[in-house]
mmCIF file of C-alpha atoms in Angstrom:
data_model
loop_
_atom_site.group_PDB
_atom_site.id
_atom_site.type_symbol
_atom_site.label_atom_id
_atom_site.label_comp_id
_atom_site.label_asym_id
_atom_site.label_seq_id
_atom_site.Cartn_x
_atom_site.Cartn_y
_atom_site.Cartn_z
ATOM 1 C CA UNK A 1 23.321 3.094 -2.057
ATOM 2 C CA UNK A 2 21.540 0.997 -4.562
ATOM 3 C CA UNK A 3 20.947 2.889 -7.872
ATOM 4 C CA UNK A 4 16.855 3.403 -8.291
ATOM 5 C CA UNK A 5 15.937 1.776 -11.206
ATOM 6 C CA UNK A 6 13.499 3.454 -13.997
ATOM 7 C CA UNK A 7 11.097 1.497 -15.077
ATOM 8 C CA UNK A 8 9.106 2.288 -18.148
ATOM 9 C CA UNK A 9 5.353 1.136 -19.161
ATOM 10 C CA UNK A 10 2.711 1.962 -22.363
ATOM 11 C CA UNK A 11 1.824 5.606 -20.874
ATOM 12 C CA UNK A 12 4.696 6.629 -17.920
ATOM 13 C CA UNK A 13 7.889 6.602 -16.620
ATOM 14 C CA UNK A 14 8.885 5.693 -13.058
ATOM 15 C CA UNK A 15 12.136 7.559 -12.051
ATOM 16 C CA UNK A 16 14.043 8.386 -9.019
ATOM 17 C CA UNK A 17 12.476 11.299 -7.598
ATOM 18 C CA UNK A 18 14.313 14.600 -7.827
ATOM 19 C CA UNK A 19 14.789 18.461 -7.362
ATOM 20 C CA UNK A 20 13.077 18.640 -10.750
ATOM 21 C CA UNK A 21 9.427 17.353 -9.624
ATOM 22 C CA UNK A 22 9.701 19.338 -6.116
ATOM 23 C CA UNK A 23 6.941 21.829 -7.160
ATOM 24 C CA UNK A 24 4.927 19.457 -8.357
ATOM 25 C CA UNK A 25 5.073 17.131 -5.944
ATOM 26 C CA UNK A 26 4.803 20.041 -3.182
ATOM 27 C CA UNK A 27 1.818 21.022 -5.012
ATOM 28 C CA UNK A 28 0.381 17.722 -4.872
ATOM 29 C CA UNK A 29 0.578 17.095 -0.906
ATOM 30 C CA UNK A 30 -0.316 20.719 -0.348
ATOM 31 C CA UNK A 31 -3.654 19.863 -2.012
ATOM 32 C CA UNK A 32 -6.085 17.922 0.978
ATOM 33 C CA UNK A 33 -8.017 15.676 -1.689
ATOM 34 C CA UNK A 34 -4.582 14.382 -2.564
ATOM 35 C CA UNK A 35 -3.422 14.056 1.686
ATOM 36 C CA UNK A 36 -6.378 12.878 3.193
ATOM 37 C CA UNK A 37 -6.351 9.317 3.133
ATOM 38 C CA UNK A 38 -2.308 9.532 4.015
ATOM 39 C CA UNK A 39 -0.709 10.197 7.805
ATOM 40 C CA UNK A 40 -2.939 12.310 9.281
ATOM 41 C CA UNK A 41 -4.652 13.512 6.806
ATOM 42 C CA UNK A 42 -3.621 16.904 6.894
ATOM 43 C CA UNK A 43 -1.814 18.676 3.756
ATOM 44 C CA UNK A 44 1.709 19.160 3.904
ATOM 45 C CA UNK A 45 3.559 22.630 3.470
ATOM 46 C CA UNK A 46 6.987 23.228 1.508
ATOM 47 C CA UNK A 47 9.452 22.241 4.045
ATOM 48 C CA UNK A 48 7.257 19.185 4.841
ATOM 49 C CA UNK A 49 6.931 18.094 1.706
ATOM 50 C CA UNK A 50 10.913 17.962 1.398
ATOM 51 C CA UNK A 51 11.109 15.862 3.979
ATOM 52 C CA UNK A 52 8.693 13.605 2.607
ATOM 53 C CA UNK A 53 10.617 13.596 -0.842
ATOM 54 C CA UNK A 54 13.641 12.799 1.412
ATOM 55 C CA UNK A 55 12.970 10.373 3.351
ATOM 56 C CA UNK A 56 10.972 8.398 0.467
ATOM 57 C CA UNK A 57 14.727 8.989 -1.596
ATOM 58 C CA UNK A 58 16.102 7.761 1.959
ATOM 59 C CA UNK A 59 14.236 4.396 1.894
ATOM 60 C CA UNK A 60 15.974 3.181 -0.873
ATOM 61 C CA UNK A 61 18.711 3.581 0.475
ATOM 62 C CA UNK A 62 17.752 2.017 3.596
ATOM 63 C CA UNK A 63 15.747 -0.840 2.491
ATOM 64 C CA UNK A 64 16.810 -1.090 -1.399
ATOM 65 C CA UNK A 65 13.234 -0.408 -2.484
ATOM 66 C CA UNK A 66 10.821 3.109 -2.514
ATOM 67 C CA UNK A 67 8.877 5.049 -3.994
ATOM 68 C CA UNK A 68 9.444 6.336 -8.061
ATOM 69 C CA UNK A 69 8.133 9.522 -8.901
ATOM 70 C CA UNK A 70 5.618 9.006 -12.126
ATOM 71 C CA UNK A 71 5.577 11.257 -15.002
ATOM 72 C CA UNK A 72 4.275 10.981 -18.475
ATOM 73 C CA UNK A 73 6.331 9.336 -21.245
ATOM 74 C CA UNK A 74 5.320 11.624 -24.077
ATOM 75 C CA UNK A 75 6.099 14.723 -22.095
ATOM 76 C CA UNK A 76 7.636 14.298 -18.785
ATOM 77 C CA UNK A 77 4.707 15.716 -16.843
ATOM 78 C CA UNK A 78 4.870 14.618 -13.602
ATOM 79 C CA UNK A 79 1.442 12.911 -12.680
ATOM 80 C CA UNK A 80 2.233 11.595 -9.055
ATOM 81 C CA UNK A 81 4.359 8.710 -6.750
ATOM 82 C CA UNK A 82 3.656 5.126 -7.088
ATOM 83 C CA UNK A 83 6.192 2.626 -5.253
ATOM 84 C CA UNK A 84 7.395 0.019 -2.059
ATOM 85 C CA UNK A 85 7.920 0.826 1.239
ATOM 86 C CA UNK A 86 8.462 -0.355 4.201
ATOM 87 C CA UNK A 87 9.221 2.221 7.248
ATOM 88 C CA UNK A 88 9.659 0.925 10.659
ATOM 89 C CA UNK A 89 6.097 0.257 12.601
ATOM 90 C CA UNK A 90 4.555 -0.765 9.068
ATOM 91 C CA UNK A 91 2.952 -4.588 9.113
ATOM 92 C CA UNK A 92 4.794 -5.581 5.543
ATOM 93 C CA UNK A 93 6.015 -4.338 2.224
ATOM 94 C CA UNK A 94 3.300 -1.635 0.990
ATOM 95 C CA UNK A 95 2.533 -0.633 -2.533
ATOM 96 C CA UNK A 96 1.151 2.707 -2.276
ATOM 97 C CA UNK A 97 0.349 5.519 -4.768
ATOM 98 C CA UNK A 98 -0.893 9.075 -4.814
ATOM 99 C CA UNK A 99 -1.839 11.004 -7.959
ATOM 100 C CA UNK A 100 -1.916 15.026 -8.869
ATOM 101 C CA UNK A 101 -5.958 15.899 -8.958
ATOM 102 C CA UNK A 102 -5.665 15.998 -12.866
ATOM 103 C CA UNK A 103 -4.236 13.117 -13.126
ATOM 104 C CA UNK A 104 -6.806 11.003 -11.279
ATOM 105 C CA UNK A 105 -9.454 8.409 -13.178
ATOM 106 C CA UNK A 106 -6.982 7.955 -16.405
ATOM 107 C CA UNK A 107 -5.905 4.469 -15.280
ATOM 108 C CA UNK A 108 -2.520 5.998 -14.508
ATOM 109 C CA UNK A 109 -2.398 4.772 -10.731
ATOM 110 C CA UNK A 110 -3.074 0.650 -12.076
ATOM 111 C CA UNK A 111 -0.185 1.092 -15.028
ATOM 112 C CA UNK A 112 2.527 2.463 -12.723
ATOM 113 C CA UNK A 113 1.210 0.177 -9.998
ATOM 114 C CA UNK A 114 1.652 -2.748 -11.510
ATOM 115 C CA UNK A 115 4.657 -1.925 -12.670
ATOM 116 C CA UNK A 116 5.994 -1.974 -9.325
ATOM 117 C CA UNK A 117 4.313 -4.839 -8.189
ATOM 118 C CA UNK A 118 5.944 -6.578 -10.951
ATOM 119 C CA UNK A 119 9.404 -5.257 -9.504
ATOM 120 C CA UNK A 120 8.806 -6.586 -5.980
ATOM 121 C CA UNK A 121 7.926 -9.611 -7.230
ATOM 122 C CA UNK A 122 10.375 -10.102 -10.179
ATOM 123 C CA UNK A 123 13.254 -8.476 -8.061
ATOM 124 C CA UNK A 124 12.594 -8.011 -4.942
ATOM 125 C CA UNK A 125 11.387 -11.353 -4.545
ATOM 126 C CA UNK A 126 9.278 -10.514 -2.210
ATOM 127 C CA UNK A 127 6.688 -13.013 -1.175
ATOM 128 C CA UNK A 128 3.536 -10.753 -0.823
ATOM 129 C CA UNK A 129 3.149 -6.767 -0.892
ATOM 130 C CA UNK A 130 0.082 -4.955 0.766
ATOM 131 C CA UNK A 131 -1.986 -1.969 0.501
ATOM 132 C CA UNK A 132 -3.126 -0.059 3.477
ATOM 133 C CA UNK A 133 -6.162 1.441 2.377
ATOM 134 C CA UNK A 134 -8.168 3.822 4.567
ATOM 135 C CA UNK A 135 -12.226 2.170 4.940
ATOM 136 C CA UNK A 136 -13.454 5.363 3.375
ATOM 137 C CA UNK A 137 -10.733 5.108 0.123
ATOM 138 C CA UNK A 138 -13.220 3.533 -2.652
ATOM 139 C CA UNK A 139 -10.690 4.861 -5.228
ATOM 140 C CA UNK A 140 -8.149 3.114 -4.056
ATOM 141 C CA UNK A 141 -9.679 0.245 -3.356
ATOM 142 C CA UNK A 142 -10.554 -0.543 -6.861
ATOM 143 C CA UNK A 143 -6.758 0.233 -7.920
ATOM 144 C CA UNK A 144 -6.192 -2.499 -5.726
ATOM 145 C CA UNK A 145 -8.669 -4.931 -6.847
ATOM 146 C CA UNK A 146 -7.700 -4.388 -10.507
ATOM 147 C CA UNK A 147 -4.045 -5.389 -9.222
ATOM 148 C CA UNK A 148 -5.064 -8.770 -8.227
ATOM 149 C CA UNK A 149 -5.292 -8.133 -4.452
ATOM 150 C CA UNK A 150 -7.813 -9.581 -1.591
ATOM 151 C CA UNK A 151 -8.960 -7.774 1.079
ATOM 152 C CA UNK A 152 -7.354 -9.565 3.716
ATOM 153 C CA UNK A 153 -8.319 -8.116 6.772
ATOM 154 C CA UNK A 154 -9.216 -4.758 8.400
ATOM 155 C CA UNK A 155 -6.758 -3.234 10.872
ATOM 156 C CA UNK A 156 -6.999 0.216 13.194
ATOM 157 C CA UNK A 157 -3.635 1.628 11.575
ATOM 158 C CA UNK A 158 -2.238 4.855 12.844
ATOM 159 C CA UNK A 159 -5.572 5.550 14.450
ATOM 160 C CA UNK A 160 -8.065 5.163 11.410
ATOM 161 C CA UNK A 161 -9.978 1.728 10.107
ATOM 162 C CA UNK A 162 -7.240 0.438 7.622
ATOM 163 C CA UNK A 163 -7.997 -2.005 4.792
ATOM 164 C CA UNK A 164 -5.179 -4.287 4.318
ATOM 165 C CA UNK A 165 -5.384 -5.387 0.488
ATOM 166 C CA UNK A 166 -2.550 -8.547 -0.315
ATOM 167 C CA UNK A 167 -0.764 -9.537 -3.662
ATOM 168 C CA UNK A 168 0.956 -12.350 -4.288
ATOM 169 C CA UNK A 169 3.320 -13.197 -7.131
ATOM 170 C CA UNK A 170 1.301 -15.980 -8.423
ATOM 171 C CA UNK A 171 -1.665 -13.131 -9.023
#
């Protein structure tokens, strides 16, 4: 299994997600305003949420990239997940993120972002990531358009109008 790197910017940390951010990050998908621009919207309950935090520990070792949790450097506080992936039935690499309520509107989901944009770029090589953005997600779409990306087109993903933001390493 390839060792999940941590990768460190002004304000957070991006680490390997682990037992120690489980109530946090249960908290966080059991809240709808964080879950419902994700799947099918719906929150998740504990034993859901594990297997979220599992299978997103999984993909690394499945496709050498994933998602880190994010916490704050100063304190450790966990703020939310920021990361790669790329699970079967998905059109490309995605950079996605999802933030605790709190945590929302500091500029923490652009820092960590780009901080793993940088790594699918830098060593990933990856030629392009996307975002799949639900049409409704103005939040997110401005993360994305402060990371450089393009609307590129608009796809019906897993049932909802999908915006499909693109970067590219020469952003």
């Amino acid at each position: 299994m390839r060792e999940i790197p941590t990768l460190v910017t002004e304000r957070l940390r991006l680490c390997a997600l682990g037992e120690r951010h489980f109530e946090a990050y249960a908290a966080m998908l059991a809240d709808a305003s964080s879950t419902r621009f994700v799947g099918d919207g719906q929150p998740l309950d504990r034993m859901n949420a594990w297997r979220s935090m599992a299978m997103l520990l999984g993909h690394w070792a499945l496709r050498g990239c994933g998602m880190w949790a994010v916490e704050l450097r100063h304190s450790g506080e966990f703020v939310g997940r920021v990361g790669l992936h790329y699970p079967e039935g998905w059109p490309d690499l995605e950079l996605g993120w999802m933030l605790v309520p709190e945590h929302r509107r500091k500029g923490y989901a652009t820092e960590a972002a780009r901080a793993a944009l940088d790594f699918a770029f830098e060593q990933l090589h990856a030629p392009r990531a996307i975002s799949l953005i639900r049409a409704e997600n103005s939040a997110s779409e401005r993360v994305a358009r402060r990371l450089g990306g393009r609307q590129a087109t608009t796809i019906d993903f897993l049932g909802h109008a999908t915006l499909v933001y693109s970067y590219h390493p020469d952003r």
